[in-house]
Tab-separated table of C-alpha atoms in Angstrom:
chain	number	residue	atom	x	y	z
A	14	MET	CA	108.593	155.193	170.550
A	15	GLU	CA	105.073	154.342	169.592
A	16	ASN	CA	104.429	151.140	167.757
A	17	LYS	CA	103.148	151.764	164.269
A	18	LYS	CA	99.798	150.154	163.727
A	19	THR	CA	99.456	147.927	160.702
A	20	LYS	CA	96.885	149.458	158.424
A	21	ARG	CA	94.388	147.303	156.705
A	22	ILE	CA	94.532	147.723	152.928
A	23	ARG	CA	91.262	149.170	151.716
A	24	GLY	CA	89.967	149.955	148.272
A	25	VAL	CA	91.306	146.935	146.381
A	26	ILE	CA	89.773	145.652	143.163
A	27	LEU	CA	89.843	142.258	141.501
A	28	THR	CA	92.215	141.844	138.588
A	29	THR	CA	91.418	139.699	135.581
A	30	ILE	CA	93.472	136.882	137.076
A	31	GLY	CA	91.654	137.118	140.392
A	32	LEU	CA	88.292	137.213	138.672
A	33	LYS	CA	89.094	134.145	136.573
A	34	ARG	CA	90.428	132.172	139.552
A	35	LEU	CA	87.376	132.940	141.649
A	36	GLN	CA	84.912	132.255	138.829
A	37	ALA	CA	86.601	128.944	138.013
A	38	ALA	CA	86.347	127.859	141.665
A	39	ILE	CA	82.690	128.906	141.848
A	40	GLU	CA	81.846	127.053	138.627
A	41	LEU	CA	83.555	123.920	139.922
A	42	ALA	CA	81.555	124.113	143.153
A	43	GLU	CA	78.383	124.503	141.092
A	44	VAL	CA	79.211	121.318	139.181
A	45	LYS	CA	80.125	119.314	142.277
A	46	GLU	CA	77.596	120.614	144.776
A	47	ASN	CA	74.706	122.058	142.793
A	48	ASN	CA	74.290	119.729	139.790
A	49	GLY	CA	75.758	122.375	137.516
A	50	GLU	CA	73.126	124.969	138.450
A	51	ARG	CA	74.342	128.533	138.988
A	52	PHE	CA	74.485	129.752	142.579
A	53	THR	CA	72.107	132.626	143.223
A	54	GLN	CA	73.347	135.930	144.638
A	55	GLU	CA	71.761	134.973	147.950
A	56	GLU	CA	73.536	131.602	148.025
A	57	LEU	CA	76.869	133.257	147.251
A	58	SER	CA	76.189	135.878	149.902
A	59	GLU	CA	75.545	133.242	152.560
A	60	ARG	CA	78.603	131.223	151.585
A	61	MET	CA	80.995	134.187	151.367
A	62	LYS	CA	79.585	135.833	154.507
A	63	VAL	CA	79.139	139.149	152.710
A	64	SER	CA	76.102	141.085	151.498
A	65	THR	CA	74.689	140.777	147.980
A	66	LYS	CA	75.584	144.453	147.508
A	67	THR	CA	79.216	143.605	148.240
A	68	ILE	CA	79.094	140.786	145.683
A	69	SER	CA	77.811	143.208	143.045
A	70	ARG	CA	80.710	145.531	143.876
A	71	LEU	CA	83.076	142.563	143.620
A	72	TRP	CA	81.967	141.710	140.064
A	73	SER	CA	81.946	145.323	138.904
A	74	LEU	CA	85.769	145.511	138.697
A	75	THR	CA	85.419	149.236	139.312
A	76	THR	CA	84.466	149.645	142.992
A	77	GLY	CA	87.019	149.120	145.755
A	78	LEU	CA	86.552	146.539	148.526
A	79	ASP	CA	88.219	145.914	151.849
A	80	GLN	CA	91.075	143.437	151.401
A	81	ARG	CA	89.773	141.341	154.300
A	82	THR	CA	86.390	141.098	152.564
A	83	LEU	CA	88.122	139.891	149.429
A	84	LYS	CA	89.858	137.188	151.488
A	85	PHE	CA	86.457	136.005	152.775
A	86	CYS	CA	85.167	135.667	149.224
A	87	PHE	CA	88.173	133.613	148.124
A	88	SER	CA	88.375	131.419	151.219
A	89	ALA	CA	84.703	130.475	150.787
A	90	PHE	CA	85.856	128.450	147.781
A	91	ASN	CA	89.117	127.201	149.287
A	92	LEU	CA	91.248	129.770	147.493
A	93	GLU	CA	94.095	131.767	148.988
A	94	LEU	CA	94.136	135.429	148.029
A	95	ARG	CA	97.323	136.178	146.091
A	96	LYS	CA	99.008	139.465	145.250
A	97	GLU	CA	98.128	139.091	141.580
A	98	ASP	CA	94.426	138.685	142.416
A	99	TYR	CA	93.841	142.341	143.277
A	100	THR	CA	95.135	145.819	142.672
A	101	CYS	CA	94.810	149.252	144.257
A	102	SER	CA	92.204	151.967	143.822
A	103	ASP	CA	93.190	155.582	143.503
A	104	LYS	CA	92.432	158.137	146.182
A	105	SER	CA	88.994	158.920	144.812
A	106	GLY	CA	87.991	155.292	144.911
A	107	GLU	CA	87.966	155.052	141.117
A	108	PHE	CA	89.946	152.295	139.478
A	109	TYR	CA	92.769	153.659	137.353
A	110	ARG	CA	91.686	153.526	133.728
A	111	SER	CA	94.985	151.884	132.812
A	112	LEU	CA	94.360	149.202	135.400
A	113	ASP	CA	90.808	148.425	134.366
A	114	TYR	CA	91.653	145.170	132.692
A	115	ILE	CA	94.866	143.642	133.836
A	116	HIS	CA	96.081	141.784	130.776
A	117	LEU	CA	97.458	145.117	129.562
A	118	LEU	CA	100.778	144.727	131.380
A	119	ASP	CA	104.087	145.376	129.689
A	120	HIS	CA	105.552	142.072	130.863
A	121	GLN	CA	102.983	139.322	130.645
A	122	GLU	CA	103.539	135.709	131.473
A	123	ASP	CA	101.359	132.867	130.249
A	124	VAL	CA	100.447	130.445	132.985
A	125	ASN	CA	98.636	127.140	132.845
A	126	ILE	CA	97.495	126.362	136.356
A	127	TYR	CA	96.261	122.924	137.347
A	128	SER	CA	95.045	122.363	140.872
A	129	SER	CA	94.786	118.652	141.622
A	130	GLN	CA	92.855	119.420	144.784
A	131	HIS	CA	90.069	121.249	143.005
A	132	HIS	CA	90.488	119.936	139.435
A	133	VAL	CA	90.451	123.467	138.086
A	134	VAL	CA	92.209	124.245	134.846
A	135	GLU	CA	92.777	127.901	134.045
A	136	THR	CA	94.391	128.288	130.628
A	137	GLU	CA	96.433	131.091	129.155
A	138	GLN	CA	95.889	133.521	132.028
A	139	ARG	CA	97.867	136.724	132.421
A	140	GLN	CA	99.926	137.068	135.569
A	141	ILE	CA	100.763	140.413	137.167
A	142	GLN	CA	104.392	141.406	137.453
A	143	ASN	CA	104.936	140.858	141.183
A	144	SER	CA	107.796	143.310	141.415
A	145	THR	CA	105.701	146.377	140.711
A	146	LYS	CA	102.977	148.106	142.637
A	147	ASP	CA	103.129	151.394	140.734
A	148	CYS	CA	100.081	152.053	138.599
A	149	SER	CA	102.238	153.932	136.105
A	150	SER	CA	103.895	150.660	135.064
A	151	TYR	CA	100.761	149.665	133.212
A	152	GLN	CA	100.179	150.654	129.606
A	153	SER	CA	96.953	152.396	128.797
A	154	LEU	CA	94.156	150.235	127.481
A	155	ALA	CA	94.001	151.958	124.104
A	156	THR	CA	97.643	151.342	123.215
A	157	VAL	CA	97.553	147.570	123.641
A	158	LEU	CA	93.963	146.622	122.842
A	159	LYS	CA	93.922	144.081	120.015
A	160	TYR	CA	91.551	144.374	117.086
A	161	PRO	CA	88.624	141.993	117.728
A	162	SER	CA	88.993	139.127	115.288
A	163	GLY	CA	88.261	135.428	115.670
A	164	PRO	CA	87.238	133.607	118.870
A	165	VAL	CA	87.430	135.409	122.207
A	166	PRO	CA	90.265	133.819	124.265
A	167	LEU	CA	89.355	131.954	127.437
A	168	ASP	CA	91.102	134.493	129.644
A	169	SER	CA	89.631	137.567	127.942
A	170	ILE	CA	87.421	139.916	129.926
A	171	TYR	CA	85.728	140.845	126.638
A	172	TYR	CA	83.718	137.622	126.583
A	173	ILE	CA	80.126	138.408	127.497
A	174	ARG	CA	77.947	135.582	128.740
A	175	ARG	CA	74.511	135.170	127.197
A	176	PRO	CA	72.471	133.297	129.821
A	177	PRO	CA	71.221	130.642	129.767
A	178	ILE	CA	73.266	129.518	126.727
A	179	GLU	CA	76.515	128.740	128.561
A	180	GLU	CA	74.795	127.008	131.468
A	181	LEU	CA	72.778	124.807	129.110
A	182	GLY	CA	75.941	123.756	127.297
A	183	TYR	CA	77.824	123.049	130.543
A	184	ARG	CA	74.988	120.889	131.816
A	185	GLU	CA	74.424	119.007	128.566
A	186	ILE	CA	78.074	118.025	128.107
A	187	THR	CA	77.836	115.898	131.267
A	188	GLN	CA	75.077	113.751	129.712
A	189	PRO	CA	76.188	110.377	128.262
A	190	GLY	CA	76.148	110.254	124.468
A	191	CYS	CA	75.006	113.871	124.155
A	192	VAL	CA	75.032	116.000	121.007
A	193	ILE	CA	75.357	119.801	121.134
A	194	HIS	CA	75.073	121.775	117.938
A	195	ILE	CA	75.824	125.497	117.950
A	196	LYS	CA	74.362	127.383	115.007
A	197	ALA	CA	74.615	131.074	114.180
A	198	PRO	CA	75.766	133.353	111.369
A	199	LYS	CA	79.470	134.110	111.166
A	200	GLU	CA	81.011	136.332	113.841
A	201	MET	CA	78.285	135.632	116.402
A	202	GLY	CA	80.543	133.748	118.848
A	203	LYS	CA	80.057	130.059	118.032
A	204	THR	CA	83.696	129.066	118.439
A	205	SER	CA	84.093	131.204	121.570
A	206	LEU	CA	81.203	129.325	123.173
A	207	MET	CA	82.607	125.976	122.041
A	208	PHE	CA	85.972	126.819	123.647
A	209	ARG	CA	84.238	127.418	126.965
A	210	ILE	CA	82.260	124.178	126.809
A	211	LEU	CA	85.516	122.361	126.086
A	212	ALA	CA	87.263	124.139	128.973
A	213	ARG	CA	84.461	123.006	131.307
A	214	SER	CA	84.806	119.473	129.931
A	215	LYS	CA	88.549	119.518	130.558
A	216	ALA	CA	87.959	120.718	134.109
A	217	LEU	CA	85.716	117.685	134.609
A	218	GLY	CA	88.527	115.396	133.481
A	219	TYR	CA	87.151	114.593	130.027
A	220	ARG	CA	89.442	113.964	127.039
A	221	ILE	CA	89.128	116.515	124.240
A	222	VAL	CA	89.360	116.041	120.467
A	223	THR	CA	88.969	119.247	118.449
A	224	LEU	CA	88.812	119.043	114.669
A	225	ASP	CA	88.526	122.173	112.540
A	226	ILE	CA	87.078	121.170	109.187
A	227	ASN	CA	88.484	124.334	107.610
A	228	GLN	CA	91.947	122.763	107.902
A	229	VAL	CA	91.062	119.728	105.771
A	230	ASP	CA	92.343	119.602	102.193
A	231	VAL	CA	89.813	119.725	99.367
A	232	ALA	CA	91.161	116.420	98.043
A	233	ILE	CA	90.322	114.763	101.361
A	234	LEU	CA	86.853	116.331	101.561
A	235	SER	CA	86.119	115.047	98.086
A	236	ASN	CA	86.668	111.396	99.051
A	237	LEU	CA	84.717	109.666	101.841
A	238	ASP	CA	87.341	107.007	102.569
A	239	ARG	CA	90.195	109.518	102.762
A	240	PHE	CA	88.124	111.830	104.958
A	241	LEU	CA	87.165	109.097	107.456
A	242	ARG	CA	90.768	107.917	107.678
A	243	TRP	CA	91.868	111.507	108.320
A	244	PHE	CA	89.093	111.783	110.876
A	245	CYS	CA	90.164	108.659	112.775
A	246	LYS	CA	93.879	109.386	112.615
A	247	SER	CA	93.412	112.982	113.826
A	248	ALA	CA	91.345	111.765	116.768
A	249	SER	CA	94.016	109.180	117.627
A	250	VAL	CA	96.777	111.785	117.656
A	251	GLN	CA	94.837	114.147	119.917
A	252	LEU	CA	94.069	111.295	122.319
A	253	LYS	CA	97.788	110.438	122.283
A	254	LEU	CA	97.091	106.981	120.897
A	255	GLU	CA	99.065	105.282	118.143
A	256	PRO	CA	97.043	105.294	114.893
A	257	ARG	CA	96.037	101.734	114.003
A	258	LEU	CA	93.831	102.315	110.976
A	259	ASP	CA	95.017	99.356	108.933
A	260	GLU	CA	93.982	96.939	111.698
A	261	TYR	CA	90.359	98.133	111.569
A	262	TRP	CA	89.898	99.234	107.960
A	263	ASP	CA	88.116	96.712	105.788
A	264	GLN	CA	87.174	97.479	102.188
A	265	GLU	CA	84.504	94.783	102.189
A	266	THR	CA	82.584	96.256	105.125
A	267	GLY	CA	83.129	99.830	103.926
A	268	SER	CA	84.636	103.021	105.304
A	269	LYS	CA	81.748	103.965	107.604
A	270	VAL	CA	81.654	100.611	109.388
A	271	SER	CA	85.450	100.649	109.655
A	272	CYS	CA	85.342	104.150	111.149
A	273	SER	CA	82.668	103.148	113.664
A	274	LEU	CA	84.588	100.046	114.757
A	275	TYR	CA	87.760	102.125	115.100
A	276	PHE	CA	86.060	104.587	117.439
A	277	LYS	CA	84.119	101.954	119.369
A	278	ASN	CA	86.658	99.153	119.760
A	279	TYR	CA	89.865	101.164	119.827
A	280	LEU	CA	89.573	104.840	120.728
A	281	LEU	CA	86.729	104.690	123.263
A	282	GLU	CA	87.964	101.413	124.751
A	283	SER	CA	91.442	102.884	125.238
A	284	VAL	CA	90.362	105.748	127.498
A	285	ASP	CA	88.737	105.653	130.912
A	286	THR	CA	86.920	108.982	130.732
A	287	PRO	CA	84.332	110.547	128.410
A	288	VAL	CA	85.648	111.879	125.103
A	289	VAL	CA	84.343	115.206	123.808
A	290	LEU	CA	84.579	115.351	120.024
A	291	ALA	CA	84.307	118.952	118.815
A	292	LEU	CA	83.758	119.571	115.108
A	293	ASN	CA	84.252	123.227	114.291
A	294	GLU	CA	82.753	124.690	111.087
A	295	LEU	CA	80.812	121.574	110.146
A	296	ASN	CA	79.274	123.611	107.324
A	297	ARG	CA	82.514	122.944	105.431
A	298	VAL	CA	81.472	119.277	105.218
A	299	LEU	CA	77.995	120.294	104.119
A	300	GLU	CA	79.478	122.014	101.079
A	301	TYR	CA	80.368	118.548	99.758
A	302	SER	CA	76.976	116.915	99.324
A	303	GLU	CA	78.240	113.354	98.754
A	304	LEU	CA	80.413	113.497	101.874
A	305	ALA	CA	77.645	115.121	103.905
A	306	GLN	CA	75.128	112.422	102.949
A	307	GLU	CA	77.465	109.757	104.342
A	308	PHE	CA	79.248	111.461	107.251
A	309	ILE	CA	76.347	113.327	108.873
A	310	PRO	CA	74.148	110.204	109.221
A	311	LEU	CA	77.196	108.376	110.630
A	312	LEU	CA	77.388	110.853	113.509
A	313	ARG	CA	73.655	110.473	114.004
A	314	SER	CA	74.009	106.683	114.225
A	315	TRP	CA	76.627	107.007	116.993
A	316	HIS	CA	74.229	109.114	119.031
A	317	GLU	CA	71.513	106.487	118.558
A	318	GLU	CA	73.902	103.677	119.518
A	319	ALA	CA	74.565	105.502	122.786
A	320	GLN	CA	70.960	104.872	123.785
A	321	GLN	CA	71.691	101.168	124.133
A	322	GLU	CA	75.476	100.622	124.200
A	323	GLU	CA	77.456	101.914	127.167
A	324	ILE	CA	80.693	102.297	125.217
A	325	TRP	CA	79.124	104.921	122.918
A	326	GLN	CA	77.940	106.891	125.948
A	327	LYS	CA	81.538	107.957	126.482
A	328	LEU	CA	81.359	110.013	123.287
A	329	ARG	CA	79.928	113.536	123.456
A	330	LEU	CA	79.608	115.583	120.260
A	331	VAL	CA	79.877	119.366	119.966
A	332	MET	CA	79.355	120.793	116.489
A	333	THR	CA	79.400	124.360	115.194
A	334	TYR	CA	78.173	125.477	111.820
A	335	SER	CA	77.405	128.808	110.219
A	336	THR	CA	74.472	127.837	108.046
A	337	GLU	CA	72.240	124.889	107.344
A	338	PHE	CA	72.806	123.873	103.770
A	339	TYR	CA	69.857	122.400	101.950
A	340	ILE	CA	71.238	119.034	100.897
A	341	PRO	CA	69.199	115.942	99.965
A	342	LEU	CA	69.598	114.481	103.424
A	343	ASN	CA	66.966	112.340	105.098
A	344	LEU	CA	65.645	114.349	108.058
A	345	CYS	CA	65.711	111.195	110.185
A	346	GLN	CA	69.428	110.813	109.502
A	347	SER	CA	70.537	114.340	110.360
A	348	PRO	CA	72.230	115.003	113.723
A	349	CYS	CA	70.961	118.577	113.557
A	350	ASN	CA	67.524	117.632	114.882
A	351	VAL	CA	68.757	115.597	117.867
A	352	GLY	CA	70.465	116.681	121.035
A	353	LEU	CA	70.679	120.246	122.313
A	354	PRO	CA	70.512	123.090	119.778
A	355	LEU	CA	72.187	126.303	120.947
A	356	GLN	CA	71.378	129.304	118.758
A	357	LEU	CA	73.305	132.349	119.876
A	358	PRO	CA	71.260	135.505	120.434
A	359	GLU	CA	72.521	139.028	119.909
A	360	PHE	CA	73.755	141.131	122.816
A	361	THR	CA	71.140	142.905	124.884
A	362	HIS	CA	71.239	146.569	125.864
A	363	SER	CA	72.680	145.773	129.296
A	364	GLN	CA	75.293	143.405	127.864
A	365	ILE	CA	76.546	146.098	125.481
A	366	GLU	CA	76.760	148.555	128.362
A	367	GLU	CA	78.803	146.036	130.335
A	368	LEU	CA	81.130	145.479	127.377
A	369	ALA	CA	81.567	149.232	126.955
A	370	LYS	CA	82.515	149.466	130.624
A	371	ARG	CA	85.124	146.748	130.126
A	372	HIS	CA	86.583	148.880	127.344
A	373	GLY	CA	86.952	151.747	129.783
A	374	LEU	CA	84.143	153.803	128.224
A	375	SER	CA	81.912	155.894	130.478
A	376	TRP	CA	78.634	155.957	128.606
A	377	GLN	CA	76.007	158.089	130.307
A	378	GLN	CA	72.311	157.301	130.654
A	379	SER	CA	72.386	154.579	127.985
A	380	LYS	CA	72.319	157.209	125.210
A	381	GLU	CA	75.412	155.927	123.427
A	382	THR	CA	74.281	152.315	123.724
A	383	GLU	CA	70.937	153.137	122.130
A	384	GLN	CA	72.615	155.014	119.294
A	385	LEU	CA	74.965	152.140	118.512
A	386	MET	CA	72.191	149.538	118.705
A	387	ALA	CA	70.014	151.598	116.368
A	388	MET	CA	72.669	151.039	113.698
A	389	VAL	CA	74.077	147.538	114.339
A	390	GLY	CA	71.665	145.964	116.821
A	391	GLY	CA	73.353	143.582	119.240
A	392	HIS	CA	75.670	141.870	116.736
A	393	PRO	CA	78.677	140.860	118.908
A	394	ALA	CA	81.414	141.431	116.325
A	395	LEU	CA	80.015	144.739	115.083
A	396	VAL	CA	79.624	146.000	118.634
A	397	ARG	CA	83.160	145.004	119.591
A	398	ILE	CA	84.658	146.611	116.484
A	399	ALA	CA	82.901	149.867	117.349
A	400	LEU	CA	84.113	149.757	120.950
A	401	TYR	CA	87.644	149.059	119.767
A	402	TYR	CA	87.799	152.264	117.731
A	403	LEU	CA	85.991	154.303	120.360
A	404	CYS	CA	88.351	153.057	123.059
A	405	ARG	CA	91.340	154.109	120.965
A	406	GLN	CA	89.708	157.528	120.509
A	407	GLU	CA	90.364	157.370	116.786
A	408	ILE	CA	86.812	158.451	116.019
A	409	SER	CA	83.774	159.768	117.856
A	410	LEU	CA	80.559	157.783	118.079
A	411	SER	CA	78.711	160.280	115.875
A	412	GLN	CA	81.421	160.061	113.192
A	413	LEU	CA	81.497	156.278	113.429
A	414	LEU	CA	77.739	156.020	112.887
A	415	GLN	CA	77.767	158.545	110.066
A	416	GLN	CA	80.395	156.560	108.140
A	417	ALA	CA	79.277	153.074	109.236
A	418	ALA	CA	77.525	152.040	106.000
A	419	THR	CA	80.084	153.571	103.642
A	420	GLU	CA	83.272	152.255	102.087
A	421	ALA	CA	85.172	154.565	104.441
A	422	GLY	CA	83.499	153.110	107.513
A	423	ILE	CA	84.815	150.608	110.024
A	424	TYR	CA	82.446	147.857	108.798
A	425	ARG	CA	83.507	147.889	105.139
A	426	THR	CA	85.162	144.431	105.266
A	427	HIS	CA	82.131	142.859	106.937
A	428	LEU	CA	79.733	144.469	104.463
A	429	ARG	CA	81.777	143.531	101.413
A	430	ARG	CA	81.839	139.894	102.498
A	431	LEU	CA	78.043	139.836	102.735
A	432	LEU	CA	77.714	141.582	99.376
A	433	VAL	CA	79.894	138.933	97.696
A	434	MET	CA	77.849	136.142	99.289
A	435	LEU	CA	74.644	137.720	98.019
A	436	GLN	CA	75.955	138.251	94.511
A	437	GLU	CA	76.827	134.560	94.241
A	438	ASN	CA	73.102	133.775	94.370
A	439	PRO	CA	70.897	135.871	92.060
A	440	ASN	CA	67.756	134.699	93.835
A	441	LEU	CA	69.019	136.100	97.117
A	442	VAL	CA	69.950	139.385	95.430
A	443	GLU	CA	66.424	139.807	94.104
A	444	ALA	CA	64.806	138.863	97.387
A	445	PHE	CA	66.982	141.131	99.484
A	446	ALA	CA	66.541	143.995	97.032
A	447	ALA	CA	62.803	143.594	97.559
A	448	LEU	CA	63.311	143.840	101.301
A	449	VAL	CA	65.483	146.936	101.021
A	450	SER	CA	62.888	148.815	99.012
A	451	SER	CA	59.830	147.432	100.816
A	452	GLU	CA	57.700	148.313	103.759
A	453	PRO	CA	59.059	147.160	107.143
A	454	SER	CA	58.041	143.515	106.672
A	455	ILE	CA	57.279	141.236	103.732
A	456	TYR	CA	56.928	137.520	103.134
A	457	LEU	CA	59.606	135.498	101.326
A	458	GLU	CA	59.733	131.948	100.071
A	459	PRO	CA	60.818	129.769	103.049
A	460	MET	CA	64.090	128.582	101.496
A	461	ILE	CA	65.171	132.102	100.549
A	462	ALA	CA	64.102	133.468	103.923
A	463	HIS	CA	66.108	130.789	105.687
A	464	GLN	CA	69.237	131.474	103.648
A	465	LEU	CA	69.044	135.202	104.327
A	466	GLU	CA	68.473	134.565	108.021
A	467	SER	CA	71.451	132.189	108.176
A	468	MET	CA	73.594	135.035	106.820
A	469	GLY	CA	72.280	137.316	109.554
A	470	LEU	CA	70.671	139.700	107.072
A	471	VAL	CA	67.043	139.295	108.110
A	472	LYS	CA	64.976	138.438	111.145
A	473	PHE	CA	61.539	136.908	111.432
A	474	GLN	CA	58.697	139.049	112.745
A	475	MET	CA	55.078	138.286	113.560
A	476	ASP	CA	54.018	139.951	110.321
A	477	GLY	CA	56.777	138.715	108.023
A	478	ILE	CA	60.487	139.246	107.546
A	479	SER	CA	62.497	142.423	107.949
A	480	ILE	CA	66.128	143.492	107.566
A	481	SER	CA	68.004	142.655	110.756
A	482	ARG	CA	69.813	145.987	111.222
A	483	GLU	CA	69.798	149.490	109.822
A	484	LEU	CA	73.447	149.166	108.788
A	485	TYR	CA	72.442	146.606	106.156
A	486	ARG	CA	69.476	148.610	104.901
A	487	ILE	CA	71.597	151.705	104.283
A	488	TYR	CA	74.527	149.856	102.697
A	489	PHE	CA	72.601	147.492	100.465
A	490	SER	CA	70.142	150.126	99.309
A	491	LYS	CA	73.085	151.587	97.393
A	492	HIS	CA	74.327	148.267	95.974
A	493	LEU	CA	71.146	146.324	95.267
A	494	SER	CA	68.837	149.056	94.034
A	495	ASN	CA	69.083	147.749	90.489
A	496	GLY	CA	68.192	144.174	91.363
A	497	ARG	CA	65.362	142.588	89.368
A	498	LEU	CA	62.206	142.592	91.472
A	499	ARG	CA	58.934	140.778	91.158
A	500	VAL	CA	56.590	141.727	93.960
A	501	ILE	CA	53.145	140.202	94.091
A	502	HIS	CA	50.345	141.725	96.157
A	503	SER	CA	48.038	139.157	97.653
A	504	SER	CA	44.355	140.079	97.360
A	505	ASN	CA	43.660	138.373	100.676
A	506	SER	CA	46.509	139.924	102.618
A	507	ARG	CA	47.910	143.370	103.253
A	508	TYR	CA	51.438	141.896	103.111
A	509	LYS	CA	53.602	141.527	100.045
A	510	THR	CA	55.152	138.236	98.989
A	511	PHE	CA	58.341	137.937	96.959
A	512	THR	CA	58.742	134.994	94.624
A	513	SER	CA	61.462	133.901	92.255
A	514	SER	CA	60.519	132.179	89.034
A	515	SER	CA	63.901	130.508	88.819
A	516	ILE	CA	63.419	128.336	91.903
């Protein structure tokens, strides 16, 4: 009887788990061996002993590879290829639509993997059910896809990188005493980026303190002493240190000095590694002008102390905020003009196409991408909401775009929120009404222009300011058409300037 030859498994594709494991190992190698710089395709090709074309196929998550090739790629970064790292292709070489993105399994298990050898932390990853190899055991993407709301989880394949933003943040967080401030309108991905900077920090062995200012009571935000005590106690708890506020708090020296001494002489002295202090939604503090005028300069002073005191170099600050509030704050005291500013850009054409592919959509010749961008631009949340409904086949792209700026459309909640924000400030209503009814670009008073930009409603052009996306022009033309306008034509310029007599 002839011996049956063992067949090599061909046409396998990375799963989400495999992709995350490999990417985490590559990123760690970049930190350790390449000063945090990304490896080029050529460098990866040489290390993995495969062609750059094969690497492109590897990242595509749609084109099958030889299983032995996949082993080479993993072993290049001291990883063993596991069963949950790959899945099969169908006979035509196309990845089953229901397998496209692996966290769609019926039975999912959360895993928190820590490898002491490589210091890699992979959080909240989805593990494949080892007992099944049948593609039919997977639910279809449309039936389990969650509505896009809030930060994108660390293990989600729907997070789209926006180079060089992530790399800049990863590099900066390794600098002693650094400050990173992430600014963008709401729903642009600030918190998602912060999560990834914190995950990189954790992988480097840093201690993490994350404080969401939205969770602080109004009564605490209204009192500097209570806020700083909350601030210190919350940091102590997250560092797993016993709160010792009464030992350091001194009414005669004041709350700010007491807070500084608590961080310097207790918290930072008690840990052996850098501490990353992440303040999410700092704009909540800025809504309380008295608190902002005391707390913001305090953070700035810690950054300045790090230039001369080694103990303060342990502290690294990451701050996110939706808008810059105009408060009577000395420019030299603000932390917003020191450190690394990261302002999140919108998605590009190619990034939207990649995201559509990850939703299992086969968009041909970029036509659909161009149509969607013509309405919403590259706004991450608006793009993801559209892809969610299109993936579920609840509506066609043409129907979606036709209804987009109406109360029956998928963006009604987003648009209503912006309308309420505008109506709270009559000056903004008048200015934006002028934009809606104007030529493509006009000039606005700097403060008004900044406020509208911080809301994501306008963008700066070479010849003035214009509405950021057609969605807003169509929607607000119906709601702001009766706004009071005062448009002045400059005799020396072909551009119009809007002014408000009430400012």
